[in-house]
Amino acid sequence: MTSFDLVEPETLEDAFKWLGVDDSSVRPFGGGTALMLMMKAQLFTPVRLVSLRKLGRQFEGIERSSNDGSFRIGAMTTFSQLEHSPEIRAHLPVITQTMKTLANVRVRNVATVGGNLAHGDPHLDLPPVWMALDASATIVNSSGTRTIPVGDIFSGYYETTLEQGDLIAELRVPVRPGWRSRYIKVTTRAEHDWPALGIGLSLHAEGRVIKDLRIVLSAAIDKPTRLIGAENVLRGKEIDDALLKRAGEAAADETHIETDNRGSAPYKKHLLRVHIARAVSALVTE
Amino acid sequence: MDAVTASPNIGRSIPRLEANDKVTGRIEYIHHLRLPGMLYGKIFRSNVPHARIKSVDVSAAEAVEGVFQVVTIDDIRKVIPHPYYGPAFHDQPILADGKVRFAGEPVAVVLATDKRIAEQAAALIVAEYEDLPGVFDEVDAMTSQTLVHDELKPAATFPDLQHLKGRKGTNIALDYHLVRGDVEEGFAKADHVFEHVFRTQQVMHTPMEPFVSVADAQDGSVTLHTASQGPSFVRIEIARLLGLPENRVRVRVPHLGGGFGGKLYIKLEALVTALSMVARRPVKIALTMEEQFFMVTRHPCTFTIKSGVNKDGRIIARHCEVVWNGGAYADIGPRVTQKAGFTSAGPYDIENVLIDSYAVYTNRPPCGALRGFGAPQTAWAYECHTDMIAEALGLDKIEFRRMNILREGRPQASGTPMVDAAVEQAMDHTLDLMNWKLPFDRGSGKIRRGRGVAIGFKGITAPTTSVAIVNLYGDGSCALYIGTVDMGQGSDTVMAQIAAEVLNIDPAAIKIIHPDTDVTPYDMGTLGSRSTYHMGTAVRLAAEDAKAKIAALAAELGLPEGTNAPLAELLRRKYGMQAGNIIGTGSFIPDYQKPDTKTGQTIKGTPFWGVGASGAEVEVDTETGHFTITKLVNVADVGTAINPKMVLQQLSGAAIMQLGFTTTENMVFRDGQLTNGSLADYKIPNLLDMPREFINDYTQSRQKDGPFGAKGAGESTTIALSPAIGNAIADAIGLFLPDLPITPESIFRALQDANGTPLAGE
Ligand SMILES: Cc1cc2nc3c(=O)[nH]c(=O)nc-3n(C[C@H](O)[C@H](O)[C@H](O)COP(=O)(O)OP(=O)(O)OC[C@H]3O[C@@H](n4cnc5c(N)ncnc54)[C@H](O)[C@@H]3O)c2cc1C
């Protein structure tokens, strides 16, 4: 690791000035947990890191709207803040649940919501959860602001649609009455391994009939992806073993899963079938 | 369980002497060492597994500001004309010499005033290679035309390896054979013959303190500060390389952050010495966690085991063919091949035994000693095989073992009698702790439960020597000078307890002088469960020697025999002031008879037996293959537990390590390239992976010729653990898995194969 500049702008204007160069070795810095690993492995050699720590209100805080009850979560919110927020626990318990097996206390104390999304690593636990929750991200740059569904941030393996100078400022997460959510982290080696597959699942059921749902797969594929085919099999239907089996088949058919050290492609497809069926059935009867 | 003892120091769990300094961050590790003028070395490694080196372009690296020099083998040859080292073969070049033999082999080193500059510059080196065909699998290597070494160069340093020649024109570095009775005749007579093949994977030691060494070479002498488990060997080998007498080479070792057999023999020491001679400055190299995968690892192994069994369940013949994948350089692999070969028929009383054990070279990172020294790989085979036979013959698995177990006094396959080896007691104690007699819930539906037991043993490297000095100062305070390296196992504390017991002083008040070959006497190495027995005996003898000298001094001063006048008083009387020393010395080498090179027969092939038994209960989700170890029991025979708490820590540490080698750890290679060389992708177990119930204990036994009845404890619980888990899984799902590691996918695939619906390949 060689020396580099670390700047801590206090206004967005300054931040854009520091970031506004056509040089990928100038990057924003959230918690730095992902950046540090890349720097140690010499995969990334920064010239300048622009800390978002002092950018103030828009990048901070967990607030609930008094209108529709939705959450606004600043991009610099740490995982620990999410984990220990009573509001999140009450209205988005799936986030609290996911934190239990995400990294460790030291990482959670500094890793940020924004850095986690901008990193574009398909193995991360939270992106499929945000997607299942229908969250959207507000992105700011020197020429304006845009709000996009979280899923639209990811374009490939460690690739995002963010451009040089784009900053994720905040997330909006709706609270949807009647919906239940769950994250399934499937590890195949040590418990604390990166997932072989991650499944973010959210659904609205009446009795055993699924009114609506989101199924998002991560880790086994190049970017977190909604499994529309599987959703379509289940949407509006009353679940039974045969239907769950068909949903699993649809999920396995619509994804391109690669073999890696966590499992062969056929095995991971099998796990996908099993865990979708188990998770849907568990959530419906919860 | 506490040993029944009336002694004030033996069988007592006194706290570790260094505990306070460790938890307050004050203990010395070489990682913290900086010498004036010191340069940092960063290794540039090959990215191909087998190739001739066409060129190494270091110009861009040398141009980086702060770079002192970039060193290749050509520079090293100027200061060390024959730059090859190794404990068994002098086969390893200090830096790649014309050829590279594994992906990750050191090719050049950047020396710089700052380690980050060195790292940055190393990335600018460009090497060109002419690829050669590679050989990676041990079974292929037995017959392959691809030779890893064109010439084999035996070292002849150790008495137990002096017959080493290797087989010319092959990759076989050593073949070891043991012949007892007539195995073919045994098979012909047997009612049933069973043959199975088992495989284990490549894994590594993963000490939390990666390899680190500092050399400071002067004209005609060198000082090494190094994280080594074997300072005496380092001195001998460096002296040989440099053509210096031993007294010109000083090797200092403070505490280690783990070693597990990896930090034995020569690791970075030859390289930093050469670099310091080239640069004429002190040089430090500290590996990263990721680089450790290319230093030394554990042998993968393919074991074909064949047994002839009578219908009443007596095993009458066994043939073991064990092929050890030694990687590109032999390191101590030939001894692993020999020592683990020696016990590869298991702790069973078998009339006809034939063992063929082969160390082969391949184009993989080198393999050496790792906790258990091959015994865990062999036990994986012979203990799964035991259950498979019992299953096939419809015999009770425990009774089948009991019928064949090697009992006290009976000759083991080599002819060496079993003495002070609590094999059956360890099994029985395991069964008790498993509640084996109680009904067992086998699960239902998709969840299946099973349980299994295994036993195992190992021989100890022989013959080896330990020498100790007890020094009592003018005020009566005591220091112990020993070459044993405390790498977390607690040897400082145990040795102090032994000396304290003889001298009747407080062990916590004894100072341990850590290995410094200028000061501490010879010790063969901190390895293979040998220290408590060998060094412990040397310490006992040294303390007794000191005690005799104190008695002689009292007599000289005219005091009555058995006087309780304190030593300080005696010395003051003799010298007229607080002055002088009492120095006791002790040296120990156990009895040994060299095995016959053709038959492996010997009446004393091991100083003592390491013994372990394990039991496991598992729960398998048959729909996914996911499994949970709900209970794990490990029992060792450690003789007298000198410090019971530390013994239990050794037993649980060894067990957790072997648990990783059984279920999660695997160095995965593709075309000779390691694909998971970081801890993010090579998974050692952590707290979440611990069995729900985890019990470690030891038998009530005694090693009669050990210090106060003690023997080694560092490896015993590695031996039988894997097959206990494998047997438990087989009990749960009705299928035996021949390969380690056991993974959810391997279980699921086995189930699908058995159902006639095999899962597609990759
Ligand atoms: C030991 C360890 C264990 C881990 N275990 C897990 C685990 O179990 N599960 C899991 O999901 N993850 C795990 N992680 C990964 C962790 O979740 C990510 O490293 C973390 O979320 C990244 O957030 P950060 O704020 O530290 O990002 P940074 O390192 O600061 O940045 C990451 C990337 O995002 C960019 N960036 C940062 N903030 C913004 C922003 N607001 N707008 C635009 N771009 C931005 C940076 O330029 C950089 O490219 C682990 C990490 C470590 C170190």
mmCIF file of C-alpha atoms in Angstrom, chain A:
data_model
loop_
_atom_site.group_PDB
_atom_site.id
_atom_site.type_symbol
_atom_site.label_atom_id
_atom_site.label_comp_id
_atom_site.label_asym_id
_atom_site.label_seq_id
_atom_site.Cartn_x
_atom_site.Cartn_y
_atom_site.Cartn_z
ATOM 1 C CA MET A 1 0.000 0.000 0.000
ATOM 2 C CA THR A 2 1.391 3.388 -0.957
ATOM 3 C CA SER A 3 0.419 6.830 0.251
ATOM 4 C CA PHE A 4 -2.696 8.653 -0.952
ATOM 5 C CA ASP A 5 -4.786 11.684 -0.023
ATOM 6 C CA LEU A 6 -7.773 11.397 2.252
ATOM 7 C CA VAL A 7 -10.139 14.368 2.138
ATOM 8 C CA GLU A 8 -13.200 15.004 4.282
ATOM 9 C CA PRO A 9 -15.402 17.565 2.519
ATOM 10 C CA GLU A 10 -18.172 19.166 4.546
ATOM 11 C CA THR A 11 -20.391 20.151 1.645
ATOM 12 C CA LEU A 12 -21.684 18.246 -1.356
ATOM 13 C CA GLU A 13 -20.207 20.912 -3.588
ATOM 14 C CA ASP A 14 -16.714 20.243 -2.250
ATOM 15 C CA ALA A 15 -17.273 16.517 -2.465
ATOM 16 C CA PHE A 16 -18.186 16.768 -6.139
ATOM 17 C CA LYS A 17 -15.157 18.945 -6.744
ATOM 18 C CA TRP A 18 -12.844 16.354 -5.202
ATOM 19 C CA LEU A 19 -14.581 13.499 -7.012
ATOM 20 C CA GLY A 20 -15.104 15.254 -10.309
ATOM 21 C CA VAL A 21 -12.064 13.946 -12.134
ATOM 22 C CA ASP A 22 -11.918 11.281 -14.760
ATOM 23 C CA ASP A 23 -9.800 8.967 -12.684
ATOM 24 C CA SER A 24 -10.988 5.722 -11.152
ATOM 25 C CA SER A 25 -8.282 5.918 -8.479
ATOM 26 C CA VAL A 26 -10.290 8.742 -6.909
ATOM 27 C CA ARG A 27 -13.161 7.226 -4.999
ATOM 28 C CA PRO A 28 -15.674 7.971 -2.282
ATOM 29 C CA PHE A 29 -15.057 6.319 1.056
ATOM 30 C CA GLY A 30 -17.873 5.129 3.326
ATOM 31 C CA GLY A 31 -16.776 2.749 6.080
ATOM 32 C CA GLY A 32 -13.715 1.705 4.111
ATOM 33 C CA THR A 33 -14.100 -2.000 4.926
ATOM 34 C CA ALA A 34 -14.299 -3.083 1.294
ATOM 35 C CA LEU A 35 -11.773 -0.515 0.087
ATOM 36 C CA MET A 36 -9.176 -1.581 2.636
ATOM 37 C CA LEU A 37 -9.363 -5.216 1.562
ATOM 38 C CA MET A 38 -8.883 -4.243 -2.083
ATOM 39 C CA MET A 39 -6.002 -1.954 -1.184
ATOM 40 C CA LYS A 40 -4.250 -4.624 0.865
ATOM 41 C CA ALA A 41 -4.590 -7.077 -1.997
ATOM 42 C CA GLN A 42 -3.207 -4.424 -4.369
ATOM 43 C CA LEU A 43 -6.402 -4.629 -6.426
ATOM 44 C CA PHE A 44 -7.000 -0.935 -5.899
ATOM 45 C CA THR A 45 -4.390 1.775 -5.472
ATOM 46 C CA PRO A 46 -6.048 5.061 -4.609
ATOM 47 C CA VAL A 47 -4.707 8.484 -5.423
ATOM 48 C CA ARG A 48 -7.429 10.181 -3.404
ATOM 49 C CA LEU A 49 -10.178 8.948 -1.142
ATOM 50 C CA VAL A 50 -13.094 11.264 -0.454
ATOM 51 C CA SER A 51 -14.673 10.523 2.896
ATOM 52 C CA LEU A 52 -18.429 11.058 3.115
ATOM 53 C CA ARG A 53 -18.269 11.219 6.890
ATOM 54 C CA LYS A 54 -18.848 14.950 7.259
ATOM 55 C CA LEU A 55 -21.498 15.461 4.604
ATOM 56 C CA GLY A 56 -24.192 15.850 7.206
ATOM 57 C CA ARG A 57 -27.891 15.255 7.384
ATOM 58 C CA GLN A 58 -28.823 13.819 4.012
ATOM 59 C CA PHE A 59 -26.264 11.044 4.395
ATOM 60 C CA GLU A 60 -27.195 10.236 7.973
ATOM 61 C CA GLY A 61 -30.023 8.964 10.119
ATOM 62 C CA ILE A 62 -32.849 6.492 10.157
ATOM 63 C CA GLU A 63 -36.223 8.234 9.977
ATOM 64 C CA ARG A 64 -39.807 7.149 9.447
ATOM 65 C CA SER A 65 -42.158 9.217 7.378
ATOM 66 C CA SER A 66 -45.260 10.375 9.240
ATOM 67 C CA ASN A 67 -47.249 10.054 5.981
ATOM 68 C CA ASP A 68 -46.764 6.565 4.701
ATOM 69 C CA GLY A 69 -44.527 5.094 7.409
ATOM 70 C CA SER A 70 -41.675 4.511 4.950
ATOM 71 C CA PHE A 71 -38.069 4.720 6.040
ATOM 72 C CA ARG A 72 -35.400 7.134 4.913
ATOM 73 C CA ILE A 73 -31.964 5.740 5.661
ATOM 74 C CA GLY A 74 -28.877 7.888 5.109
ATOM 75 C CA ALA A 75 -26.144 6.220 3.070
ATOM 76 C CA MET A 76 -23.579 6.712 5.849
ATOM 77 C CA THR A 77 -25.727 4.804 8.349
ATOM 78 C CA THR A 78 -23.631 1.985 9.770
ATOM 79 C CA PHE A 79 -24.788 -1.587 10.017
ATOM 80 C CA SER A 80 -24.667 -1.355 13.791
ATOM 81 C CA GLN A 81 -27.031 1.592 13.708
ATOM 82 C CA LEU A 82 -29.438 -0.458 11.606
ATOM 83 C CA GLU A 83 -28.998 -3.466 13.829
ATOM 84 C CA HIS A 84 -29.803 -1.593 17.030
ATOM 85 C CA SER A 85 -32.584 0.646 15.745
ATOM 86 C CA PRO A 86 -35.846 -0.155 17.579
ATOM 87 C CA GLU A 87 -37.836 1.299 14.665
ATOM 88 C CA ILE A 88 -36.143 -1.017 12.191
ATOM 89 C CA ARG A 89 -36.647 -3.974 14.485
ATOM 90 C CA ALA A 90 -40.349 -3.157 14.755
ATOM 91 C CA HIS A 91 -41.081 -2.491 11.076
ATOM 92 C CA LEU A 92 -38.333 -4.155 9.058
ATOM 93 C CA PRO A 93 -37.375 -7.091 11.280
ATOM 94 C CA VAL A 94 -35.734 -8.861 8.350
ATOM 95 C CA ILE A 95 -32.906 -6.299 8.526
ATOM 96 C CA THR A 96 -32.287 -7.029 12.178
ATOM 97 C CA GLN A 97 -32.375 -10.749 11.401
ATOM 98 C CA THR A 98 -29.857 -10.383 8.551
ATOM 99 C CA MET A 99 -27.385 -8.498 10.752
ATOM 100 C CA LYS A 100 -26.956 -11.499 13.031
ATOM 101 C CA THR A 101 -24.899 -13.394 10.472
ATOM 102 C CA LEU A 102 -23.413 -10.443 8.611
ATOM 103 C CA ALA A 103 -19.650 -10.049 9.160
ATOM 104 C CA ASN A 104 -18.695 -9.253 12.752
ATOM 105 C CA VAL A 105 -19.156 -6.453 15.257
ATOM 106 C CA ARG A 106 -16.023 -4.613 14.175
ATOM 107 C CA VAL A 107 -17.090 -4.548 10.540
ATOM 108 C CA ARG A 108 -20.705 -3.720 11.350
ATOM 109 C CA ASN A 109 -19.566 -0.777 13.440
ATOM 110 C CA VAL A 110 -18.090 0.959 10.396
ATOM 111 C CA ALA A 111 -19.519 -0.552 7.193
ATOM 112 C CA THR A 112 -22.155 1.706 5.662
ATOM 113 C CA VAL A 113 -25.400 1.182 3.812
ATOM 114 C CA GLY A 114 -24.148 3.177 0.817
ATOM 115 C CA GLY A 115 -20.732 1.548 0.538
ATOM 116 C CA ASN A 116 -22.356 -1.846 0.724
ATOM 117 C CA LEU A 117 -24.487 -1.106 -2.349
ATOM 118 C CA ALA A 118 -21.817 0.740 -4.334
ATOM 119 C CA HIS A 119 -19.338 -2.119 -3.871
ATOM 120 C CA GLY A 120 -21.311 -4.312 -6.281
ATOM 121 C CA ASP A 121 -20.092 -7.582 -4.758
ATOM 122 C CA PRO A 122 -22.779 -10.187 -5.518
ATOM 123 C CA HIS A 123 -22.074 -12.095 -2.282
ATOM 124 C CA LEU A 124 -23.222 -9.327 0.053
ATOM 125 C CA ASP A 125 -26.195 -10.102 2.242
ATOM 126 C CA LEU A 126 -28.126 -6.852 2.285
ATOM 127 C CA PRO A 127 -28.684 -6.050 -1.418
ATOM 128 C CA PRO A 128 -31.141 -8.909 -2.026
ATOM 129 C CA VAL A 129 -32.980 -7.909 1.145
ATOM 130 C CA TRP A 130 -33.337 -4.269 0.113
ATOM 131 C CA MET A 131 -34.541 -5.454 -3.285
ATOM 132 C CA ALA A 132 -37.117 -7.797 -1.772
ATOM 133 C CA LEU A 133 -38.293 -4.860 0.354
ATOM 134 C CA ASP A 134 -38.747 -2.708 -2.796
ATOM 135 C CA ALA A 135 -36.208 -0.146 -1.581
ATOM 136 C CA SER A 136 -34.992 2.641 -3.834
ATOM 137 C CA ALA A 137 -31.796 4.654 -3.722
ATOM 138 C CA THR A 138 -31.310 8.366 -4.180
ATOM 139 C CA ILE A 139 -28.204 9.165 -6.117
ATOM 140 C CA VAL A 140 -26.709 12.635 -6.276
ATOM 141 C CA ASN A 141 -24.048 14.097 -8.524
ATOM 142 C CA SER A 142 -22.937 17.549 -9.558
ATOM 143 C CA SER A 143 -25.740 17.845 -12.107
ATOM 144 C CA GLY A 144 -28.681 16.581 -10.047
ATOM 145 C CA THR A 145 -30.518 13.871 -8.208
ATOM 146 C CA ARG A 146 -32.131 10.613 -9.366
ATOM 147 C CA THR A 147 -34.008 7.911 -7.523
ATOM 148 C CA ILE A 148 -33.811 4.344 -8.791
ATOM 149 C CA PRO A 149 -34.830 0.939 -7.502
ATOM 150 C CA VAL A 150 -31.911 -0.617 -5.592
ATOM 151 C CA GLY A 151 -31.775 -3.455 -8.112
ATOM 152 C CA ASP A 152 -30.920 -0.965 -10.848
ATOM 153 C CA ILE A 153 -27.629 -0.147 -9.149
ATOM 154 C CA PHE A 154 -26.154 -3.514 -10.119
ATOM 155 C CA SER A 155 -25.053 -4.234 -13.652
ATOM 156 C CA GLY A 156 -22.707 -7.217 -13.281
ATOM 157 C CA TYR A 157 -20.026 -8.938 -11.263
ATOM 158 C CA TYR A 158 -18.607 -6.095 -9.126
ATOM 159 C CA GLU A 159 -20.122 -3.708 -11.671
ATOM 160 C CA THR A 160 -22.652 -0.973 -11.021
ATOM 161 C CA THR A 161 -24.464 1.706 -12.995
ATOM 162 C CA LEU A 162 -22.885 4.379 -10.792
ATOM 163 C CA GLU A 163 -20.654 6.780 -12.684
ATOM 164 C CA GLN A 164 -17.592 8.625 -11.461
ATOM 165 C CA GLY A 165 -18.937 11.430 -9.253
ATOM 166 C CA ASP A 166 -22.183 9.644 -8.354
ATOM 167 C CA LEU A 167 -22.927 9.317 -4.661
ATOM 168 C CA ILE A 168 -25.584 7.195 -3.065
ATOM 169 C CA ALA A 169 -27.133 9.626 -0.578
ATOM 170 C CA GLU A 170 -30.005 7.721 0.937
ATOM 171 C CA LEU A 171 -32.368 4.777 0.704
ATOM 172 C CA ARG A 172 -36.134 4.820 0.780
ATOM 173 C CA VAL A 173 -37.741 1.695 2.112
ATOM 174 C CA PRO A 174 -41.513 1.309 2.122
ATOM 175 C CA VAL A 175 -43.271 -0.395 4.986
ATOM 176 C CA ARG A 176 -45.883 -2.562 3.290
ATOM 177 C CA PRO A 177 -48.719 -3.618 5.576
ATOM 178 C CA GLY A 178 -49.328 -7.355 5.531
ATOM 179 C CA TRP A 179 -45.942 -8.249 4.039
ATOM 180 C CA ARG A 180 -43.469 -10.557 5.701
ATOM 181 C CA SER A 181 -39.836 -10.915 4.761
ATOM 182 C CA ARG A 182 -36.917 -13.180 5.355
ATOM 183 C CA TYR A 183 -33.307 -13.557 4.270
ATOM 184 C CA ILE A 184 -31.878 -17.035 3.756
ATOM 185 C CA LYS A 185 -28.080 -17.230 3.857
ATOM 186 C CA VAL A 186 -27.012 -20.641 2.610
ATOM 187 C CA THR A 187 -23.404 -21.490 3.459
ATOM 188 C CA THR A 188 -21.807 -24.754 2.415
ATOM 189 C CA ARG A 189 -18.450 -24.687 4.209
ATOM 190 C CA ALA A 190 -17.874 -22.891 7.532
ATOM 191 C CA GLU A 191 -20.970 -21.211 8.986
ATOM 192 C CA HIS A 192 -19.419 -17.767 8.596
ATOM 193 C CA ASP A 193 -18.445 -18.317 4.972
ATOM 194 C CA TRP A 194 -19.708 -16.141 2.161
ATOM 195 C CA PRO A 195 -23.071 -17.515 1.095
ATOM 196 C CA ALA A 196 -23.243 -20.101 -1.698
ATOM 197 C CA LEU A 197 -26.575 -18.477 -2.272
ATOM 198 C CA GLY A 198 -28.536 -15.717 -0.616
ATOM 199 C CA ILE A 199 -32.279 -15.434 -1.004
ATOM 200 C CA GLY A 200 -34.206 -12.302 -0.129
ATOM 201 C CA LEU A 201 -37.883 -13.134 0.111
ATOM 202 C CA SER A 202 -40.822 -10.880 0.799
ATOM 203 C CA LEU A 203 -44.448 -11.796 0.452
ATOM 204 C CA HIS A 204 -48.016 -10.852 1.202
ATOM 205 C CA ALA A 205 -50.250 -13.827 1.877
ATOM 206 C CA GLU A 206 -53.819 -14.381 2.971
ATOM 207 C CA GLY A 207 -54.101 -17.803 4.442
ATOM 208 C CA ARG A 208 -52.146 -20.012 2.077
ATOM 209 C CA VAL A 209 -52.779 -17.769 -0.906
ATOM 210 C CA ILE A 210 -49.900 -15.571 -1.987
ATOM 211 C CA LYS A 211 -51.206 -12.183 -3.065
ATOM 212 C CA ASP A 212 -47.851 -10.768 -4.086
ATOM 213 C CA LEU A 213 -44.165 -11.482 -3.543
ATOM 214 C CA ARG A 214 -40.530 -10.684 -4.370
ATOM 215 C CA ILE A 215 -37.828 -13.320 -4.623
ATOM 216 C CA VAL A 216 -34.259 -12.106 -5.062
ATOM 217 C CA LEU A 217 -31.267 -14.367 -5.527
ATOM 218 C CA SER A 218 -27.686 -13.319 -4.781
ATOM 219 C CA ALA A 219 -24.213 -14.858 -4.417
ATOM 220 C CA ALA A 220 -24.735 -17.751 -6.835
ATOM 221 C CA ILE A 221 -24.999 -15.358 -9.780
ATOM 222 C CA ASP A 222 -23.147 -12.287 -11.018
ATOM 223 C CA LYS A 223 -25.511 -9.737 -9.440
ATOM 224 C CA PRO A 224 -28.536 -9.846 -7.148
ATOM 225 C CA THR A 225 -31.479 -10.662 -9.396
ATOM 226 C CA ARG A 226 -35.235 -10.913 -8.990
ATOM 227 C CA LEU A 227 -36.552 -14.336 -9.918
ATOM 228 C CA ILE A 228 -39.566 -13.195 -11.904
ATOM 229 C CA GLY A 229 -40.361 -16.638 -13.260
ATOM 230 C CA ALA A 230 -40.595 -18.168 -9.827
ATOM 231 C CA GLU A 231 -42.600 -15.193 -8.567
ATOM 232 C CA ASN A 232 -45.078 -15.650 -11.419
ATOM 233 C CA VAL A 233 -45.594 -19.309 -10.576
ATOM 234 C CA LEU A 234 -46.548 -18.373 -7.027
ATOM 235 C CA ARG A 235 -48.348 -15.040 -7.365
ATOM 236 C CA GLY A 236 -52.078 -15.304 -6.706
ATOM 237 C CA LYS A 237 -51.888 -19.025 -5.945
ATOM 238 C CA GLU A 238 -52.577 -21.166 -2.952
ATOM 239 C CA ILE A 239 -49.400 -22.977 -2.062
ATOM 240 C CA ASP A 240 -49.011 -26.705 -1.943
ATOM 241 C CA ASP A 241 -46.043 -29.031 -2.459
ATOM 242 C CA ALA A 242 -46.548 -29.274 -6.202
ATOM 243 C CA LEU A 243 -46.693 -25.497 -6.633
ATOM 244 C CA LEU A 244 -43.602 -24.951 -4.505
ATOM 245 C CA LYS A 245 -41.790 -27.535 -6.562
ATOM 246 C CA ARG A 246 -42.779 -25.741 -9.773
ATOM 247 C CA ALA A 247 -41.588 -22.439 -8.335
ATOM 248 C CA GLY A 248 -38.241 -24.012 -7.479
ATOM 249 C CA GLU A 249 -37.924 -25.404 -10.997
ATOM 250 C CA ALA A 250 -38.756 -22.009 -12.490
ATOM 251 C CA ALA A 251 -36.106 -20.371 -10.300
ATOM 252 C CA ALA A 252 -33.482 -22.907 -11.311
ATOM 253 C CA ASP A 253 -34.390 -22.498 -14.988
ATOM 254 C CA GLU A 254 -34.257 -18.726 -15.092
ATOM 255 C CA THR A 255 -30.824 -18.299 -13.487
ATOM 256 C CA HIS A 256 -27.327 -18.759 -14.749
ATOM 257 C CA ILE A 257 -25.452 -20.263 -11.837
ATOM 258 C CA GLU A 258 -21.705 -20.887 -12.047
ATOM 259 C CA THR A 259 -19.626 -23.512 -10.293
ATOM 260 C CA ASP A 260 -17.236 -22.184 -7.679
ATOM 261 C CA ASN A 261 -15.487 -23.377 -4.503
ATOM 262 C CA ARG A 262 -18.760 -23.137 -2.579
ATOM 263 C CA GLY A 263 -20.487 -25.676 -4.765
ATOM 264 C CA SER A 264 -21.070 -26.978 -8.264
ATOM 265 C CA ALA A 265 -23.727 -25.309 -10.375
ATOM 266 C CA PRO A 266 -26.085 -28.332 -10.293
ATOM 267 C CA TYR A 267 -25.787 -28.515 -6.516
ATOM 268 C CA LYS A 268 -26.450 -24.822 -6.032
ATOM 269 C CA LYS A 269 -29.487 -25.080 -8.333
ATOM 270 C CA HIS A 270 -30.733 -27.907 -6.182
ATOM 271 C CA LEU A 271 -30.231 -25.802 -3.051
ATOM 272 C CA LEU A 272 -32.118 -22.961 -4.693
ATOM 273 C CA ARG A 273 -35.124 -25.218 -5.361
ATOM 274 C CA VAL A 274 -35.144 -26.569 -1.821
ATOM 275 C CA HIS A 275 -34.659 -23.272 -0.046
ATOM 276 C CA ILE A 276 -37.213 -21.337 -2.080
ATOM 277 C CA ALA A 277 -39.816 -23.951 -1.284
ATOM 278 C CA ARG A 278 -38.895 -24.061 2.386
ATOM 279 C CA ALA A 279 -38.743 -20.305 2.815
ATOM 280 C CA VAL A 280 -42.016 -19.571 1.026
ATOM 281 C CA SER A 281 -43.786 -22.232 2.961
ATOM 282 C CA ALA A 282 -42.313 -21.022 6.262
ATOM 283 C CA LEU A 283 -43.236 -17.386 5.593
ATOM 284 C CA VAL A 284 -46.777 -18.232 4.537
ATOM 285 C CA THR A 285 -47.413 -20.237 7.665
ATOM 286 C CA GLU A 286 -45.456 -17.913 9.982
#
